[in-house]
Amino acid sequence: MTKRPQRRGRRTGLALLGAAALTLTSASTGLALPGQGEATAENAAAATLEPGEISKSDNITYLANLPKPAVFEGEFGSDMAFQDDLAFVGNYNGFWVVDIADPADPEIITEVYCPGGQGDISVEGDLLFLAVDYARTDNTCESESSSTANPDAWEGVRVFDISDVRNPQYVAGVRTDCGSHTQTLVPSKNKKNIYVYVSSYSPSASNPNCQPPHDSISIIDVPVADPGAAAVVAKPNLFAEDGGGNPEGTGSRQTTGCHDITAYPNRNIAAGACMGDGIILDIKDPVNPKVVERVRDTENFAFWHSATFNQDATKVVFTDELGGGGAATCVDSVPDTKGANAIYDLDRRGNLSFQSYYKIPRTQSTTENCVAHNGSLIPVKGSDIMVQAWYQGGLSVHDFTDSANPEEFAHFERGPLEPAALGGAWSSYYYNGHIYSSDITEGLDVLRIDDPRTDPAAKVRMNTLNPQTQPRYVGNGN
């Protein structure tokens, strides 16, 4: 029997009114993964796809692939955001903008070379935000790599003006403690300010800009009328009342910051995936978020990576990035409870109640990095359906309307990379009738799903989608 995750007590009596990313490393992440690297007959038989061969369910139509621009070749493709008929695709060396007015014939319209690592990306109005998680000599796009031991090294968030999307202008760079692994937008109610929740982790005594303990996030205030004045206005400690979060030696990674936060501004809540902890935040006051619930799963979760609410905010799907994104965890020798999603019910007081795990049912080979990663809702009224990236496990569409019995009903994946390398779908999101997937090595994939369970979502139209700033979907009766 699977042991249910440990639940922490609520930290306040507040009622609620109503999260990108990974560090890519080799498979030797310090975690002992059963079967990793072993050429067992069991797993060899499961590797049925040839390199580059595509497997998909009948309800998925593969419309297009747009390779990465040459300037980004050799660097990892990362997260995405959307606005109008544009997809903004992050890369460790900057970002590129794609015209998706015709999803079957996407066209690159802008390439911005601005290296810094991670490239987690968000857009709001005329502004674009890009996360930098590698130490640089300064905050400019012309900067060079720097040692983290250099007190003058820079990491943080870059801000661009995209009012002329064919000619983005760099307007600000805000240094944040430990850089910015991911960032999440929380626009103010009056639209005059954009608050950026910056998640970072892994402090070091040798890094003067990332000193332990690091139990906080940074909050940047960006005045919409003067984005060049963007500055850090708060550094709330999210684990002050619990001795610094989950300690080492309990099965999960020690909590030394958050990996990702998904905000749901319409409901004044957010969910944080914080290494060894999953948390719920009250964000009614966006510069003073309050932790109202925390859960731990020391038996099955290695690294709390990201979170997704359902439309009614009655559920949260947390993901576990076992192996740091570089390990083959979708093999028969790794249990379905590890490297998976954990589905929790969420009540109006912010209490989380564990319901089940979900992991793709398609066994991968031992050369394919595969684990739960970034996804978003497919907006269907009365149902909870999610599309999600699984690296070389491809993308999965699963229904978690019944929290205790999630089920995949659509998928797309490629055969293993040859020679073996890190790759696959980093992010897979649903936007205005189509699925867009950012592949680490292969660029942008565009797909359509035709299924009675998801067809109603085609009626929902949006002007902007930052999946870590979860929208209140309008249309289709929502």
Short mmCIF file of C-alpha atoms in Angstrom, two decimals:
data_model
loop_
_atom_site.label_atom_id
_atom_site.label_comp_id
_atom_site.label_asym_id
_atom_site.label_seq_id
_atom_site.Cartn_x
_atom_site.Cartn_y
_atom_site.Cartn_z
CA MET A 1 0.00 0.00 0.00
CA THR A 2 1.27 3.47 -0.87
CA LYS A 3 1.89 5.59 2.18
CA ARG A 4 0.04 8.89 2.04
CA PRO A 5 2.19 12.03 2.17
CA GLN A 6 2.75 13.66 5.51
CA ARG A 7 0.59 16.72 6.04
CA ARG A 8 1.83 19.74 7.88
CA GLY A 9 -0.43 21.85 10.07
CA ARG A 10 -1.91 25.02 8.65
CA ARG A 11 0.20 28.01 9.56
CA THR A 12 -2.48 30.67 9.79
CA GLY A 13 -6.22 30.87 10.15
CA LEU A 14 -6.62 32.82 6.91
CA ALA A 15 -9.40 31.74 4.60
CA LEU A 16 -8.67 31.74 0.88
CA LEU A 17 -10.97 33.80 -1.29
CA GLY A 18 -11.18 32.20 -4.25
CA ALA A 19 2.78 27.57 -10.62
CA ALA A 20 9.65 25.99 -15.39
CA ALA A 21 11.83 24.75 -15.57
CA LEU A 22 14.59 22.48 -14.37
CA THR A 23 18.30 22.29 -13.88
CA LEU A 24 19.54 19.94 -16.56
CA THR A 25 22.34 17.74 -15.34
CA SER A 26 23.79 14.37 -16.12
CA ALA A 27 21.97 11.30 -14.88
CA SER A 28 24.43 11.13 -11.99
CA THR A 29 22.41 13.51 -9.86
CA GLY A 30 23.25 11.91 -6.57
CA LEU A 31 19.98 9.97 -6.55
CA ALA A 32 20.06 6.18 -6.73
CA LEU A 33 17.60 5.25 -9.45
CA PRO A 34 16.83 1.55 -9.87
CA GLY A 35 17.58 0.35 -13.37
CA GLN A 36 19.20 3.63 -14.45
CA GLY A 37 21.77 2.80 -17.11
CA GLU A 38 21.11 -0.94 -16.94
CA ALA A 39 20.55 -2.67 -20.29
CA THR A 40 17.98 -5.07 -18.87
CA ALA A 41 15.93 -7.24 -21.20
CA GLU A 42 12.78 -5.77 -19.67
CA ASN A 43 13.64 -2.20 -20.60
CA ALA A 44 15.33 -3.06 -23.88
CA ALA A 45 12.08 -4.63 -25.03
CA ALA A 46 10.23 -1.45 -24.13
CA ALA A 47 12.44 0.71 -26.36
CA THR A 48 10.45 0.01 -29.52
CA LEU A 49 10.78 3.40 -31.22
CA GLU A 50 13.69 4.14 -33.50
CA PRO A 51 15.56 7.45 -33.04
CA GLY A 52 13.38 10.21 -34.45
CA GLU A 53 10.40 7.91 -34.98
CA ILE A 54 7.09 9.38 -33.81
CA SER A 55 4.44 7.61 -31.78
CA LYS A 56 1.08 9.22 -31.07
CA SER A 57 -2.48 8.39 -30.19
CA ASP A 58 -5.08 8.49 -32.95
CA ASN A 59 -6.71 11.60 -31.49
CA ILE A 60 -3.53 13.67 -31.90
CA THR A 61 -2.65 15.32 -35.22
CA TYR A 62 0.96 16.43 -35.62
CA LEU A 63 0.74 19.71 -37.53
CA ALA A 64 4.22 21.24 -37.59
CA ASN A 65 7.72 21.43 -36.21
CA LEU A 66 9.77 24.61 -36.22
CA PRO A 67 13.46 23.95 -35.51
CA LYS A 68 15.32 26.27 -33.17
CA PRO A 69 16.97 29.25 -34.86
CA ALA A 70 20.63 28.66 -35.68
CA VAL A 71 21.74 31.17 -33.04
CA PHE A 72 20.28 28.89 -30.36
CA GLU A 73 21.55 25.61 -31.76
CA GLY A 74 23.40 23.61 -29.13
CA GLU A 75 21.59 25.26 -26.20
CA PHE A 76 18.54 23.96 -24.37
CA GLY A 77 15.08 25.12 -25.38
CA SER A 78 12.98 25.86 -22.30
CA ASP A 79 9.64 27.41 -21.36
CA MET A 80 6.95 29.29 -23.31
CA ALA A 81 4.39 32.07 -23.02
CA PHE A 82 1.69 33.27 -25.44
CA GLN A 83 0.08 36.52 -26.49
CA ASP A 84 -2.43 37.05 -29.28
CA ASP A 85 -1.10 35.09 -32.29
CA LEU A 86 2.43 34.81 -30.91
CA ALA A 87 4.38 32.16 -29.03
CA PHE A 88 7.40 33.29 -27.03
CA VAL A 89 9.88 30.44 -26.68
CA GLY A 90 12.64 30.55 -24.07
CA ASN A 91 16.17 29.26 -24.52
CA TYR A 92 19.28 29.21 -22.35
CA ASN A 93 20.68 31.78 -24.80
CA GLY A 94 17.66 34.11 -24.97
CA PHE A 95 14.26 33.78 -26.66
CA TRP A 96 12.54 33.63 -30.01
CA VAL A 97 9.09 34.75 -31.12
CA VAL A 98 6.87 32.70 -33.42
CA ASP A 99 3.82 33.79 -35.40
CA ILE A 100 1.19 31.07 -34.78
CA ALA A 101 -1.72 32.73 -36.59
CA ASP A 102 -1.69 29.63 -38.78
CA PRO A 103 -0.74 26.87 -36.31
CA ALA A 104 0.06 24.47 -39.17
CA ASP A 105 2.54 26.94 -40.63
CA PRO A 106 4.33 28.76 -37.78
CA GLU A 107 6.93 31.39 -38.70
CA ILE A 108 9.82 32.85 -36.73
CA ILE A 109 9.60 36.62 -36.57
CA THR A 110 12.18 37.54 -33.90
CA GLU A 111 15.33 36.07 -32.35
CA VAL A 112 16.88 37.72 -29.29
CA TYR A 113 20.32 36.42 -28.32
CA CYS A 114 20.74 37.21 -24.63
CA PRO A 115 22.50 34.33 -22.83
CA GLY A 116 22.11 33.68 -19.14
CA GLY A 117 20.78 30.21 -18.60
CA GLN A 118 17.29 28.83 -17.94
CA GLY A 119 15.32 31.30 -20.06
CA ASP A 120 12.07 30.92 -18.12
CA ILE A 121 9.77 33.39 -19.86
CA SER A 122 6.57 35.38 -19.21
CA VAL A 123 4.74 38.18 -21.02
CA GLU A 124 2.23 40.80 -19.92
CA GLY A 125 1.09 43.62 -22.17
CA ASP A 126 4.16 45.25 -23.73
CA LEU A 127 6.61 43.59 -21.33
CA LEU A 128 8.53 40.32 -21.45
CA PHE A 129 10.40 38.82 -18.50
CA LEU A 130 13.34 36.42 -18.85
CA ALA A 131 14.91 34.45 -15.98
CA VAL A 132 18.72 34.32 -15.67
CA ASP A 133 20.12 31.57 -13.44
CA TYR A 134 23.78 31.50 -14.50
CA ALA A 135 26.25 34.00 -13.07
CA ARG A 136 27.13 36.74 -15.60
CA THR A 137 29.67 39.57 -15.64
CA ASP A 138 26.82 42.09 -15.80
CA ASN A 139 23.10 42.31 -16.57
CA THR A 140 23.38 43.01 -20.30
CA CYS A 141 22.91 40.71 -23.26
CA GLU A 142 26.61 41.21 -24.06
CA SER A 143 27.70 39.82 -20.68
CA GLU A 144 29.94 36.80 -20.28
CA SER A 145 29.93 33.87 -17.90
CA SER A 146 31.25 34.61 -14.43
CA SER A 147 32.20 32.67 -11.35
CA THR A 148 29.53 32.60 -8.65
CA ALA A 149 32.33 33.46 -6.21
CA ASN A 150 32.60 36.89 -7.86
CA PRO A 151 30.68 39.39 -5.67
CA ASP A 152 30.03 41.53 -8.76
CA ALA A 153 28.47 38.65 -10.71
CA TRP A 154 24.88 39.17 -11.83
CA GLU A 155 21.85 36.87 -11.96
CA GLY A 156 18.18 37.76 -11.87
CA VAL A 157 15.39 38.88 -14.21
CA ARG A 158 15.72 40.80 -17.47
CA VAL A 159 12.82 42.94 -18.69
CA PHE A 160 12.15 43.72 -22.36
CA ASP A 161 9.75 46.11 -24.06
CA ILE A 162 7.96 44.14 -26.80
CA SER A 163 5.61 46.85 -28.02
CA ASP A 164 7.46 46.36 -31.32
CA VAL A 165 7.69 42.60 -31.17
CA ARG A 166 10.03 42.51 -34.17
CA ASN A 167 12.49 44.72 -32.33
CA PRO A 168 12.36 44.05 -28.56
CA GLN A 169 14.17 46.57 -26.38
CA TYR A 170 15.99 45.67 -23.18
CA VAL A 171 14.76 48.04 -20.46
CA ALA A 172 15.81 46.62 -17.08
CA GLY A 173 17.80 43.99 -15.26
CA VAL A 174 17.00 43.22 -11.61
CA ARG A 175 19.46 41.22 -9.54
CA THR A 176 17.88 38.69 -7.19
CA ASP A 177 19.38 36.45 -4.52
CA CYS A 178 20.57 33.17 -6.05
CA GLY A 179 19.42 34.34 -9.51
CA SER A 180 16.09 33.42 -11.05
CA HIS A 181 15.45 29.80 -11.84
CA THR A 182 11.82 30.57 -12.58
CA GLN A 183 9.56 33.60 -12.29
CA THR A 184 5.82 34.06 -11.95
CA LEU A 185 3.78 37.17 -12.76
CA VAL A 186 1.10 38.52 -10.42
CA PRO A 187 -0.41 41.64 -12.05
CA SER A 188 -1.92 44.17 -9.64
CA LYS A 189 -5.69 44.56 -9.64
CA ASN A 190 -5.42 48.07 -11.11
CA LYS A 191 -2.95 46.88 -13.79
CA LYS A 192 -0.49 49.62 -12.88
CA ASN A 193 2.10 47.23 -11.47
CA ILE A 194 3.31 43.74 -12.25
CA TYR A 195 4.72 41.77 -9.35
CA VAL A 196 7.25 39.11 -10.26
CA TYR A 197 7.69 36.21 -7.85
CA VAL A 198 11.26 34.96 -8.33
CA SER A 199 12.08 31.39 -7.32
CA SER A 200 15.67 30.29 -6.77
CA TYR A 201 17.47 27.77 -4.62
CA SER A 202 20.70 25.96 -3.66
CA PRO A 203 22.65 28.60 -1.71
CA SER A 204 26.38 28.22 -1.10
CA ALA A 205 28.75 29.71 1.43
CA SER A 206 31.15 30.41 -1.46
CA ASN A 207 28.55 32.49 -3.34
CA PRO A 208 28.33 36.01 -1.88
CA ASN A 209 25.05 36.62 -3.74
CA CYS A 210 23.43 33.37 -2.61
CA GLN A 211 24.16 32.80 1.04
CA PRO A 212 22.55 30.10 3.17
CA PRO A 213 20.01 29.83 4.56
CA HIS A 214 17.83 30.72 1.59
CA ASP A 215 14.20 30.11 2.52
CA SER A 216 12.76 33.08 0.67
CA ILE A 217 11.55 34.26 -2.69
CA SER A 218 12.22 37.69 -4.18
CA ILE A 219 9.32 39.90 -5.26
CA ILE A 220 10.01 42.48 -7.97
CA ASP A 221 7.68 45.44 -8.46
CA VAL A 222 7.55 46.53 -12.11
CA PRO A 223 5.69 49.82 -12.70
CA VAL A 224 3.96 49.36 -16.05
CA ALA A 225 4.40 53.03 -16.93
CA ASP A 226 8.12 52.96 -16.03
CA PRO A 227 9.47 49.39 -16.28
CA GLY A 228 13.03 50.66 -16.08
CA ALA A 229 12.34 51.39 -12.41
CA ALA A 230 11.71 47.72 -11.61
CA ALA A 231 13.17 46.74 -8.24
CA VAL A 232 12.99 44.08 -5.53
CA VAL A 233 10.46 45.23 -2.90
CA ALA A 234 10.16 42.16 -0.69
CA LYS A 235 11.96 38.93 0.23
CA PRO A 236 9.40 36.96 2.25
CA ASN A 237 10.73 33.98 4.20
CA LEU A 238 8.28 31.18 3.43
CA PHE A 239 9.71 28.74 5.95
CA ALA A 240 10.45 30.89 8.98
CA GLU A 241 8.04 28.94 11.18
CA ASP A 242 9.36 25.50 10.36
CA GLY A 243 13.10 25.74 10.84
CA GLY A 244 13.95 26.23 7.19
CA GLY A 245 11.70 23.78 5.39
CA ASN A 246 12.22 20.10 4.79
CA PRO A 247 15.61 19.00 6.18
CA GLU A 248 18.05 16.67 4.53
CA GLY A 249 17.87 12.92 4.99
CA THR A 250 14.10 12.57 4.78
CA GLY A 251 13.81 11.21 1.23
CA SER A 252 13.11 14.53 -0.45
CA ARG A 253 15.60 17.23 -1.40
CA GLN A 254 16.39 19.69 1.38
CA THR A 255 14.30 22.83 1.01
CA THR A 256 16.57 25.81 0.34
CA GLY A 257 14.15 27.95 -1.65
CA CYS A 258 11.40 27.28 -4.18
CA HIS A 259 11.69 25.84 -7.66
CA ASP A 260 8.45 27.19 -9.10
CA ILE A 261 5.29 29.00 -8.05
CA THR A 262 1.98 28.96 -9.90
CA ALA A 263 -0.27 31.89 -9.07
CA TYR A 264 -4.04 31.97 -9.55
CA PRO A 265 -4.68 35.73 -9.14
CA ASN A 266 -8.42 35.42 -9.73
CA ARG A 267 -8.62 33.30 -6.57
CA ASN A 268 -5.90 35.17 -4.62
CA ILE A 269 -3.91 31.97 -4.15
CA ALA A 270 -0.69 30.40 -5.34
CA ALA A 271 0.90 26.96 -5.09
CA GLY A 272 4.62 26.66 -4.49
CA ALA A 273 6.77 23.68 -5.41
CA CYS A 274 9.70 24.14 -3.05
CA MET A 275 12.16 21.25 -3.37
CA GLY A 276 11.11 19.28 -0.29
CA ASP A 277 7.80 21.02 0.36
CA GLY A 278 4.54 21.77 -1.42
CA ILE A 279 2.83 24.92 -0.16
CA ILE A 280 -0.32 26.99 -0.64
CA LEU A 281 -0.04 30.78 -0.42
CA ASP A 282 -2.63 33.47 0.21
CA ILE A 283 -1.62 36.28 -2.21
CA LYS A 284 -4.43 38.75 -1.57
CA ASP A 285 -1.63 41.16 -0.67
CA PRO A 286 0.79 40.28 -3.50
CA VAL A 287 3.88 41.74 -1.80
CA ASN A 288 3.13 39.91 1.43
CA PRO A 289 2.21 36.31 0.55
CA LYS A 290 1.27 34.06 3.47
CA VAL A 291 1.80 30.31 3.67
CA VAL A 292 -1.47 28.69 4.75
CA GLU A 293 -0.72 25.03 4.06
CA ARG A 294 2.26 22.76 3.57
CA VAL A 295 2.61 19.11 2.62
CA ARG A 296 5.58 16.76 2.40
CA ASP A 297 5.97 13.37 0.78
CA THR A 298 9.23 11.98 2.10
CA GLU A 299 8.56 8.49 0.78
CA ASN A 300 7.90 9.20 -2.89
CA PHE A 301 8.68 12.82 -3.85
CA ALA A 302 12.34 13.68 -4.43
CA PHE A 303 11.97 17.25 -5.76
CA TRP A 304 8.78 19.30 -5.70
CA HIS A 305 9.07 20.97 -9.10
CA SER A 306 5.87 22.68 -10.26
CA ALA A 307 2.13 22.98 -9.64
CA THR A 308 -1.13 23.38 -11.56
CA PHE A 309 -4.59 24.24 -10.19
CA ASN A 310 -7.78 22.97 -11.73
CA GLN A 311 -10.24 25.63 -12.94
CA ASP A 312 -12.24 25.75 -9.70
CA ALA A 313 -9.12 25.75 -7.50
CA THR A 314 -10.39 22.64 -5.75
CA LYS A 315 -7.36 20.58 -6.78
CA VAL A 316 -3.61 21.02 -7.20
CA VAL A 317 -1.34 18.82 -9.30
CA PHE A 318 2.24 18.89 -7.97
CA THR A 319 5.07 17.34 -10.00
CA ASP A 320 8.15 15.49 -8.81
CA GLU A 321 11.29 15.99 -10.91
CA LEU A 322 13.10 12.89 -9.70
CA GLY A 323 16.64 12.85 -11.05
CA GLY A 324 16.72 16.56 -11.89
CA GLY A 325 15.38 16.02 -15.40
CA GLY A 326 18.44 14.08 -16.51
CA ALA A 327 17.51 10.55 -15.45
CA ALA A 328 15.49 7.74 -16.98
CA THR A 329 12.69 7.33 -14.44
CA CYS A 330 9.95 6.11 -16.82
CA VAL A 331 11.23 2.54 -16.71
CA ASP A 332 9.58 -0.49 -15.18
CA SER A 333 12.10 -0.63 -12.34
CA VAL A 334 11.07 2.83 -11.02
CA PRO A 335 7.66 2.76 -9.29
CA ASP A 336 4.74 4.74 -10.68
CA THR A 337 4.71 6.73 -7.43
CA LYS A 338 8.14 8.24 -8.14
CA GLY A 339 8.95 10.90 -10.74
CA ALA A 340 5.20 11.40 -11.04
CA ASN A 341 2.40 13.86 -10.36
CA ALA A 342 0.71 13.96 -6.98
CA ILE A 343 -2.93 15.06 -7.10
CA TYR A 344 -4.36 16.83 -4.06
CA ASP A 345 -7.84 18.06 -3.33
CA LEU A 346 -7.90 21.63 -2.02
CA ASP A 347 -10.67 23.00 0.19
CA ARG A 348 -11.67 26.65 0.58
CA ARG A 349 -9.61 27.02 3.74
CA GLY A 350 -6.47 25.98 1.88
CA ASN A 351 -6.21 22.44 3.23
CA LEU A 352 -4.62 19.90 0.90
CA SER A 353 -5.71 16.26 0.88
CA PHE A 354 -3.66 13.72 -1.09
CA GLN A 355 -5.67 11.64 -3.59
CA SER A 356 -3.39 9.80 -6.04
CA TYR A 357 -0.27 9.69 -8.18
CA TYR A 358 -0.16 9.91 -11.97
CA LYS A 359 2.67 8.80 -14.23
CA ILE A 360 2.69 8.14 -17.97
CA PRO A 361 1.86 4.49 -18.70
CA ARG A 362 4.31 4.24 -21.61
CA THR A 363 7.62 2.63 -20.63
CA GLN A 364 10.72 4.39 -21.96
CA SER A 365 14.24 3.10 -22.51
CA THR A 366 17.11 3.56 -20.08
CA THR A 367 18.74 6.12 -22.40
CA GLU A 368 15.75 8.50 -22.30
CA ASN A 369 15.53 11.18 -19.64
CA CYS A 370 11.88 11.10 -18.62
CA VAL A 371 10.04 12.56 -15.62
CA ALA A 372 7.05 14.78 -14.85
CA HIS A 373 7.51 18.36 -16.08
CA ASN A 374 5.59 21.46 -17.23
CA GLY A 375 1.96 21.41 -18.36
CA SER A 376 -1.32 23.32 -18.33
CA LEU A 377 -5.07 22.81 -18.18
CA ILE A 378 -7.14 22.13 -21.26
CA PRO A 379 -10.19 24.29 -20.39
CA VAL A 380 -13.28 22.07 -20.48
CA LYS A 381 -16.17 23.03 -18.21
CA GLY A 382 -16.96 20.35 -15.67
CA SER A 383 -13.76 18.38 -16.34
CA ASP A 384 -10.17 18.53 -15.13
CA ILE A 385 -7.88 17.77 -18.06
CA MET A 386 -4.19 18.54 -18.38
CA VAL A 387 -1.55 18.36 -21.10
CA GLN A 388 1.95 17.88 -19.73
CA ALA A 389 5.55 17.46 -20.90
CA TRP A 390 7.61 14.45 -19.84
CA TYR A 391 10.93 15.15 -21.59
CA GLN A 392 11.74 12.14 -23.80
CA GLY A 393 8.50 10.58 -22.60
CA GLY A 394 6.87 13.16 -24.89
CA LEU A 395 3.61 14.79 -23.92
CA SER A 396 0.61 13.30 -22.16
CA VAL A 397 -3.03 14.38 -22.01
CA HIS A 398 -4.72 13.04 -18.91
CA ASP A 399 -8.06 13.43 -17.17
CA PHE A 400 -7.96 13.93 -13.38
CA THR A 401 -11.63 14.82 -12.88
CA ASP A 402 -11.71 11.81 -10.59
CA SER A 403 -8.79 12.81 -8.37
CA ALA A 404 -8.20 9.26 -7.25
CA ASN A 405 -8.16 7.76 -10.74
CA PRO A 406 -6.32 9.94 -13.30
CA GLU A 407 -6.13 8.48 -16.80
CA GLU A 408 -4.11 9.26 -19.94
CA PHE A 409 -6.15 9.39 -23.15
CA ALA A 410 -3.76 11.04 -25.63
CA HIS A 411 -0.01 11.20 -26.19
CA PHE A 412 2.81 12.19 -28.54
CA GLU A 413 6.47 11.21 -28.34
CA ARG A 414 9.64 10.69 -30.36
CA GLY A 415 12.08 7.81 -30.23
CA PRO A 416 15.28 8.18 -28.20
CA LEU A 417 17.98 10.63 -29.18
CA GLU A 418 21.01 9.09 -30.81
CA PRO A 419 23.62 9.34 -29.49
CA ALA A 420 22.01 9.39 -26.07
CA ALA A 421 21.56 12.95 -24.80
CA LEU A 422 19.29 15.16 -22.75
CA GLY A 423 16.22 16.15 -24.70
CA GLY A 424 12.48 15.87 -25.14
CA ALA A 425 9.50 18.06 -24.29
CA TRP A 426 10.29 20.71 -21.67
CA SER A 427 6.85 22.38 -21.72
CA SER A 428 3.56 21.36 -23.32
CA TYR A 429 0.67 23.84 -23.15
CA TYR A 430 -2.83 24.26 -24.62
CA TYR A 431 -3.54 27.65 -26.16
CA ASN A 432 -6.49 28.69 -28.33
CA GLY A 433 -7.34 25.30 -29.73
CA HIS A 434 -3.89 23.77 -30.14
CA ILE A 435 -1.12 22.13 -28.15
CA TYR A 436 2.31 23.74 -28.32
CA SER A 437 5.36 21.88 -27.07
CA SER A 438 8.85 23.27 -26.56
CA ASP A 439 11.38 20.52 -27.22
CA ILE A 440 14.85 20.92 -25.72
CA THR A 441 16.62 19.93 -28.94
CA GLU A 442 13.95 19.87 -31.67
CA GLY A 443 12.34 23.32 -31.32
CA LEU A 444 8.60 24.02 -31.35
CA ASP A 445 6.03 21.31 -32.05
CA VAL A 446 2.40 22.15 -32.87
CA LEU A 447 -0.35 19.58 -32.43
CA ARG A 448 -4.14 19.37 -32.47
CA ILE A 449 -6.23 17.10 -30.28
CA ASP A 450 -9.58 15.87 -31.60
CA ASP A 451 -11.46 14.10 -28.85
CA PRO A 452 -14.97 14.48 -27.41
CA ARG A 453 -13.43 15.11 -24.00
CA THR A 454 -11.43 18.13 -25.18
CA ASP A 455 -13.39 19.45 -28.19
CA PRO A 456 -15.32 22.03 -26.09
CA ALA A 457 -12.02 23.72 -25.17
CA ALA A 458 -11.66 24.95 -28.76
CA LYS A 459 -14.30 27.59 -27.98
CA VAL A 460 -12.11 29.20 -25.31
CA ARG A 461 -10.01 32.08 -26.62
CA MET A 462 -7.37 34.03 -24.73
CA ASN A 463 -5.21 37.08 -25.37
CA THR A 464 -2.37 36.00 -23.07
CA LEU A 465 -1.24 32.79 -21.43
CA ASN A 466 1.54 32.48 -18.88
CA PRO A 467 0.86 28.98 -17.53
CA GLN A 468 2.49 29.84 -14.19
CA THR A 469 0.01 32.72 -13.87
CA GLN A 470 -3.06 30.60 -14.17
CA PRO A 471 -6.03 32.32 -15.84
CA ARG A 472 -9.71 32.17 -15.12
CA TYR A 473 -10.81 30.73 -18.43
CA VAL A 474 -13.76 32.49 -20.08
CA GLY A 475 -15.86 30.76 -22.72
CA ASN A 476 -17.46 27.35 -23.11
CA GLY A 477 -19.64 28.16 -20.12
CA ASN A 478 -16.63 28.69 -17.82
#
